[in-house]
Amino acid sequence: MSDMLNSETINTNTESNLSSTGQTVQEKLIENEVTPFQIEFWKPKNIMSVEDTPFSNRLLVFLLVIAYSVPGNLARISLQKLTNYENSYINYSGGTVVWINFSACFVLSWCNNSVRFWATILEGSNKTNMKQIALHTAISTGFCGSFSTISSALIEIFFKTTDIVEFPLPHKGYRVTEFFAVTLITFGIPLFGHILGSHFALFFDTIIVTRISKLLTYQNIRIVELTTAFIGLSAVIADLVLTCTLSINTWYKAEYSFSILAGSIAALLRFQLSRLNGRGIRSWFPLGTLSVNLAGCLLITIFELLLHALNSNGDLLISNKVHRMILNGFSVGFCGSLTTMSTFINELYNLNNPKYQQIYFWVTFLPILSFALIIDGSYEWTKGFQHV
């Protein structure tokens, strides 16, 4: 009986210690397994700056952010086009970004919560934090940050609410219903993806990592980092050449080349501005992420106005093919890659304080919605927009 009581007491003390440190049982177990290093897993009770955990090689990280932004932008543009089909479940003729943001949030959550995966890699290095592994930044900032987007989601909310779509609403009164429906889906499904990603991380650590642990050495990961950095840089150079040489009528140049090029620059800018996180008035506040999301949403409302606004004769304000390609590249590529839904959801979820979560959400959502209503809405209600 005394042994049972002692066992219960130990379990109770263990649970209380875990709750006080903010670590999950899985994190604590893995941390104790990794010796002789004391692993410090990044679970942001406040938002850390990238400078708080120095990288092994800053130049390599820059190259990897650019390299992984290429498949991120390519996947976002392609997946959005795939969702543009007749009688789709989410009826938006431009192609919805809901599944894009869901997928990016899922991958980012897996990346941040796959404790055993990163611990196995860290065992063979002199590093103590997964953010010190360049591959982590490549996946989270380079790929997921470029794959997900808030700016395009904002345009989707605005276009559906104001009924600037191919299949109009039966009555203007339904615009209120449409606003809440699109907004809830736009932010709710990515949050669900984040939760699913954290659960998948547990499965990944338990089933997959244990089987491939011998391959997960720091040296092997370093080879992957260097190889993908070279391939990614080559892809950006090749894309630049194609942007300058291909005909405007070529499908790749019209839809992808300039967007990918602009998106790579935006990804690097977003990474640089992430150092502002935690450096504002409040240490917990992600000022860098807020800055890129506000700036990207402000710019995309201007670009979308120029792309879809009608003049007094009912014609497009800008009809030149080259000009429209450039504007579309800035809208889809630069703004789409500059803004990030995955990082926003990740930070919102990990603030672990309802007050902070509410503040962060509303200081992001209200300004970007105001940009769309004031800039695009005022023109659409006076002169009109082209239906998409």
XYZ file of C-alpha atoms in Angstrom:
388
model
C 0.000 0.000 0.000
C 2.813 2.393 0.863
C 4.469 1.650 -2.494
C 1.256 2.537 -4.294
C 0.963 5.792 -2.343
C 4.587 6.670 -3.104
C 4.020 5.936 -6.800
C 0.949 8.161 -6.891
C 2.848 10.906 -5.079
C 5.700 10.737 -7.618
C 3.278 10.871 -10.553
C 1.479 13.835 -8.989
C 4.756 15.658 -8.413
C 5.867 14.876 -11.973
C 2.655 16.274 -13.452
C 2.888 19.407 -11.306
C 6.513 19.927 -12.379
C 5.574 19.522 -16.045
C 2.735 22.010 -15.749
C 4.951 24.526 -13.982
C 7.652 24.327 -16.659
C 5.169 24.461 -19.510
C 6.577 21.277 -21.075
C 4.586 18.315 -22.274
C 5.301 14.791 -21.039
C 6.829 13.933 -24.409
C 9.188 16.914 -24.313
C 10.317 16.091 -20.773
C 10.982 12.435 -21.559
C 13.014 13.244 -24.681
C 14.937 15.952 -22.866
C 16.008 13.439 -20.206
C 17.029 10.886 -22.828
C 19.404 13.225 -24.631
C 22.728 13.257 -22.827
C 25.096 14.872 -22.117
C 23.374 17.896 -23.676
C 20.570 19.740 -21.945
C 18.095 20.288 -24.778
C 16.136 23.540 -24.686
C 13.049 23.027 -26.784
C 11.455 26.120 -28.246
C 7.947 26.388 -26.836
C 7.219 30.127 -26.923
C 5.626 31.280 -23.719
C 6.649 34.586 -25.233
C 7.776 35.161 -28.821
C 11.487 34.680 -29.342
C 13.528 36.675 -31.792
C 15.652 34.822 -34.309
C 18.652 36.539 -32.757
C 17.962 34.889 -29.387
C 19.084 31.532 -30.758
C 22.132 32.165 -32.978
C 22.391 29.997 -36.080
C 25.447 28.008 -36.999
C 25.879 29.854 -40.261
C 23.837 32.959 -41.032
C 24.664 32.906 -44.757
C 23.489 29.307 -45.070
C 20.218 30.201 -43.348
C 19.666 33.080 -45.783
C 20.250 30.762 -48.722
C 17.928 28.122 -47.293
C 15.130 30.624 -46.695
C 15.364 31.669 -50.347
C 15.712 28.057 -51.522
C 12.689 26.747 -49.630
C 10.578 29.753 -50.596
C 10.663 28.516 -54.212
C 8.691 25.284 -53.603
C 6.564 27.189 -51.080
C 5.488 29.786 -53.641
C 5.185 27.202 -56.390
C 2.961 24.992 -54.215
C 0.747 27.919 -53.143
C 0.131 29.190 -56.670
C -0.465 25.686 -58.046
C -2.753 24.523 -55.236
C -4.830 27.683 -55.485
C -5.309 27.009 -59.185
C -6.312 23.410 -58.460
C -9.124 24.616 -56.182
C -10.580 26.720 -59.013
C -13.100 24.352 -60.587
C -16.811 24.359 -61.293
C -19.118 23.531 -58.372
C -16.240 23.440 -55.891
C -17.203 23.084 -52.239
C -15.860 26.565 -51.482
C -17.337 28.544 -54.339
C -14.634 31.073 -55.174
C -13.671 31.347 -58.815
C -10.187 32.703 -58.077
C -9.293 29.521 -56.214
C -9.399 29.448 -52.423
C -6.385 29.658 -50.095
C -8.114 27.732 -47.305
C -6.474 24.398 -48.145
C -3.133 26.128 -48.649
C -3.192 27.680 -45.181
C -4.439 24.438 -43.637
C -1.536 22.496 -45.160
C 1.095 25.087 -44.187
C -0.142 25.241 -40.590
C -0.095 21.445 -40.425
C 3.519 21.255 -41.634
C 4.721 24.079 -39.369
C 3.063 22.536 -36.318
C 4.642 19.184 -37.123
C 8.015 20.890 -37.522
C 7.804 22.678 -34.166
C 6.368 19.760 -32.189
C 8.401 16.851 -33.539
C 10.551 16.712 -30.419
C 12.268 13.366 -30.896
C 13.120 14.209 -34.518
C 15.095 17.307 -33.597
C 16.511 15.755 -30.432
C 17.966 12.893 -32.471
C 19.663 15.368 -34.808
C 20.941 17.504 -31.936
C 22.605 14.526 -30.241
C 25.470 14.602 -32.696
C 26.070 18.346 -32.554
C 27.184 21.006 -30.108
C 23.822 22.760 -30.402
C 21.076 22.813 -27.794
C 18.063 24.174 -29.653
C 16.210 23.063 -32.751
C 16.131 26.660 -33.996
C 19.904 26.471 -34.253
C 19.479 23.860 -36.981
C 19.276 25.732 -40.288
C 16.867 23.138 -41.693
C 14.283 24.133 -39.088
C 14.302 27.734 -40.297
C 14.217 26.544 -43.915
C 11.037 24.539 -43.303
C 9.263 26.946 -40.956
C 10.218 30.323 -42.433
C 11.255 29.475 -45.975
C 8.642 26.894 -46.967
C 5.670 27.303 -44.599
C 5.928 31.085 -44.462
C 5.888 31.308 -48.272
C 3.303 28.551 -48.693
C 0.734 30.192 -46.408
C -0.668 33.690 -46.830
C -2.914 36.137 -45.017
C -3.004 38.747 -47.779
C -4.698 36.480 -50.338
C -7.057 35.273 -47.615
C -8.014 38.909 -46.965
C -8.819 39.465 -50.645
C -10.905 36.300 -50.628
C -12.885 37.564 -47.626
C -13.396 40.961 -49.251
C -14.378 39.662 -52.699
C -16.828 37.132 -51.291
C -18.352 39.635 -48.858
C -18.797 42.378 -51.448
C -20.079 39.821 -53.987
C -17.349 40.514 -56.585
C -17.481 36.925 -57.758
C -18.554 34.980 -60.800
C -21.633 33.540 -59.099
C -23.364 36.381 -57.227
C -25.400 36.046 -54.054
C -29.216 35.926 -54.357
C -29.596 39.090 -52.245
C -27.310 41.774 -50.767
C -28.442 40.837 -47.266
C -26.519 37.594 -47.567
C -23.251 39.555 -47.578
C -23.286 39.603 -43.773
C -23.683 35.823 -43.637
C -20.991 35.443 -46.269
C -18.568 37.619 -44.308
C -18.844 35.527 -41.152
C -18.801 32.255 -43.072
C -15.652 33.093 -45.050
C -13.869 34.654 -42.059
C -14.552 31.709 -39.750
C -13.419 29.212 -42.393
C -10.364 31.296 -43.314
C -9.003 31.335 -39.759
C -10.684 28.257 -38.278
C -9.439 25.612 -40.717
C -5.741 26.675 -40.456
C -6.061 26.541 -36.651
C -7.457 23.009 -36.984
C -4.511 22.166 -39.238
C -2.133 23.398 -36.546
C -3.746 21.120 -33.953
C -3.657 18.123 -36.300
C 0.007 18.831 -37.067
C 0.938 18.659 -33.384
C -0.818 15.298 -33.067
C 0.884 14.017 -36.204
C 4.239 15.042 -34.694
C 3.644 12.595 -31.835
C 2.899 9.810 -34.327
C 5.928 10.801 -36.420
C 8.245 10.749 -33.403
C 6.897 7.473 -32.072
C 6.548 5.418 -35.258
C 8.785 6.919 -37.936
C 11.721 8.578 -36.178
C 12.455 5.467 -34.124
C 12.852 3.517 -37.374
C 15.085 6.004 -39.175
C 17.014 7.384 -36.209
C 20.336 6.082 -37.570
C 19.924 8.326 -40.623
C 19.076 11.405 -38.560
C 22.605 12.510 -37.789
C 23.738 16.106 -37.740
C 26.211 15.336 -40.530
C 23.485 13.943 -42.795
C 21.219 16.904 -42.107
C 24.132 19.210 -42.938
C 24.458 17.487 -46.316
C 20.723 17.993 -46.913
C 21.030 21.679 -45.988
C 23.962 22.334 -48.315
C 22.445 20.353 -51.184
C 19.041 22.022 -51.004
C 20.655 25.460 -50.645
C 22.588 24.878 -53.878
C 19.522 23.517 -55.707
C 17.313 26.345 -54.459
C 19.781 29.069 -55.422
C 20.127 27.477 -58.860
C 16.334 27.418 -59.201
C 16.086 31.133 -58.376
C 18.786 31.982 -60.945
C 17.052 29.820 -63.555
C 13.725 31.489 -62.768
C 15.330 34.921 -63.179
C 16.671 33.929 -66.601
C 13.264 32.597 -67.660
C 11.554 35.767 -66.432
C 13.847 37.870 -68.609
C 13.795 35.685 -71.728
C 10.418 33.942 -72.059
C 7.595 35.437 -74.085
C 4.767 37.096 -72.187
C 2.381 34.563 -73.731
C 4.241 31.630 -72.167
C 2.135 30.092 -69.404
C 5.069 29.784 -67.010
C 6.046 33.430 -67.309
C 2.460 34.664 -67.140
C 1.570 32.673 -64.025
C 4.728 31.657 -62.160
C 8.122 33.143 -63.014
C 7.812 36.699 -61.718
C 5.679 35.588 -58.754
C 8.330 33.095 -57.620
C 11.091 35.668 -58.030
C 9.183 38.324 -56.077
C 8.182 35.734 -53.488
C 11.803 34.788 -52.805
C 12.679 38.400 -52.050
C 9.622 38.726 -49.808
C 10.544 35.561 -47.870
C 13.993 36.935 -47.097
C 12.487 40.273 -46.032
C 9.997 38.473 -43.761
C 12.841 36.500 -42.186
C 14.824 39.661 -41.528
C 11.850 41.433 -39.954
C 11.167 38.452 -37.680
C 13.985 39.720 -35.457
C 11.530 42.403 -34.282
C 9.472 39.754 -32.495
C 9.596 40.392 -28.762
C 11.383 43.723 -29.148
C 8.421 46.067 -28.951
C 6.687 47.503 -25.906
C 5.786 43.979 -24.744
C 8.261 41.099 -24.809
C 5.536 38.600 -25.714
C 4.291 40.531 -28.735
C 5.314 39.298 -32.240
C 5.913 42.738 -33.731
C 7.861 41.403 -36.717
C 5.073 39.067 -37.861
C 2.483 41.797 -37.364
C 4.596 44.213 -39.438
C 4.890 41.930 -42.465
C 1.218 40.946 -42.340
C 0.026 44.542 -42.159
C 2.425 45.726 -44.866
C 1.580 42.833 -47.198
C -2.174 43.271 -46.758
C -1.929 47.007 -47.375
C 0.041 46.438 -50.576
C -2.217 43.681 -51.906
C -5.315 45.876 -51.599
C -3.576 48.420 -53.842
C -2.412 45.798 -56.355
C -5.857 44.157 -56.499
C -7.451 47.571 -57.029
C -5.187 48.172 -60.020
C -5.859 44.668 -61.372
C -9.656 44.572 -61.081
C -10.866 48.196 -60.950
C -13.033 49.499 -63.794
C -12.854 52.993 -65.247
C -15.807 55.241 -66.067
C -16.301 53.418 -69.399
C -16.580 50.039 -67.706
C -13.167 48.873 -68.959
C -10.266 47.607 -66.870
C -8.166 50.355 -65.355
C -4.995 48.536 -66.483
C -5.280 46.223 -69.480
C -1.676 45.992 -70.713
C -0.464 42.364 -70.502
C 2.995 43.153 -69.184
C 1.691 45.575 -66.567
C -0.910 43.075 -65.404
C 1.695 40.306 -65.178
C 3.904 42.492 -62.989
C 0.991 43.534 -60.775
C -0.114 39.923 -60.430
C 3.442 38.912 -59.542
C 3.576 41.482 -56.773
C 0.103 40.555 -55.536
C 0.415 36.757 -55.609
C 4.183 36.415 -55.255
C 5.490 39.271 -53.134
C 2.461 39.920 -50.895
C 1.522 36.251 -50.751
C 4.998 35.286 -49.569
C 5.545 38.335 -47.345
C 2.443 37.635 -45.269
C 2.098 34.368 -43.397
C -0.901 32.575 -41.935
C 1.102 29.642 -40.538
C 3.362 31.791 -38.348
C 0.397 33.899 -37.239
C -1.600 30.832 -36.144
C 1.461 29.276 -34.496
C 2.182 32.399 -32.469
C -1.489 32.917 -31.626
C -1.838 29.333 -30.394
C 1.378 29.376 -28.335
C 0.813 32.635 -26.502
C -0.965 30.549 -23.805
C -2.788 33.581 -22.485
C -6.357 34.398 -23.612
C -5.787 38.122 -23.133
C -2.649 38.114 -25.285
C -4.348 35.940 -27.896
C -7.274 38.331 -28.174
C -5.005 41.371 -28.444
C -2.805 39.782 -31.096
C -5.726 38.563 -33.191
C -7.649 41.843 -33.236
C -4.641 44.119 -33.821
C -3.965 41.959 -36.877
C -7.488 41.391 -38.207
C -9.094 44.813 -37.738
C -6.384 46.843 -39.547
C -6.150 44.475 -42.538
C -9.941 44.425 -42.874
C -9.932 48.227 -42.744
C -7.370 48.347 -45.568
C -9.653 46.317 -47.825
C -12.819 48.233 -46.944
C -11.291 51.692 -47.276
C -9.085 51.182 -50.338
C -10.914 48.554 -52.398
C -14.381 49.000 -50.944
C -14.613 52.727 -51.577
C -13.696 52.232 -55.249
C -15.920 49.202 -55.761
C -18.955 50.981 -54.321
C -18.418 54.073 -56.498
C -17.032 52.922 -59.860
C -16.979 49.136 -59.637
C -14.707 46.108 -59.830
C -14.334 43.394 -62.408
C -16.010 40.183 -61.230
C -13.567 37.302 -60.709
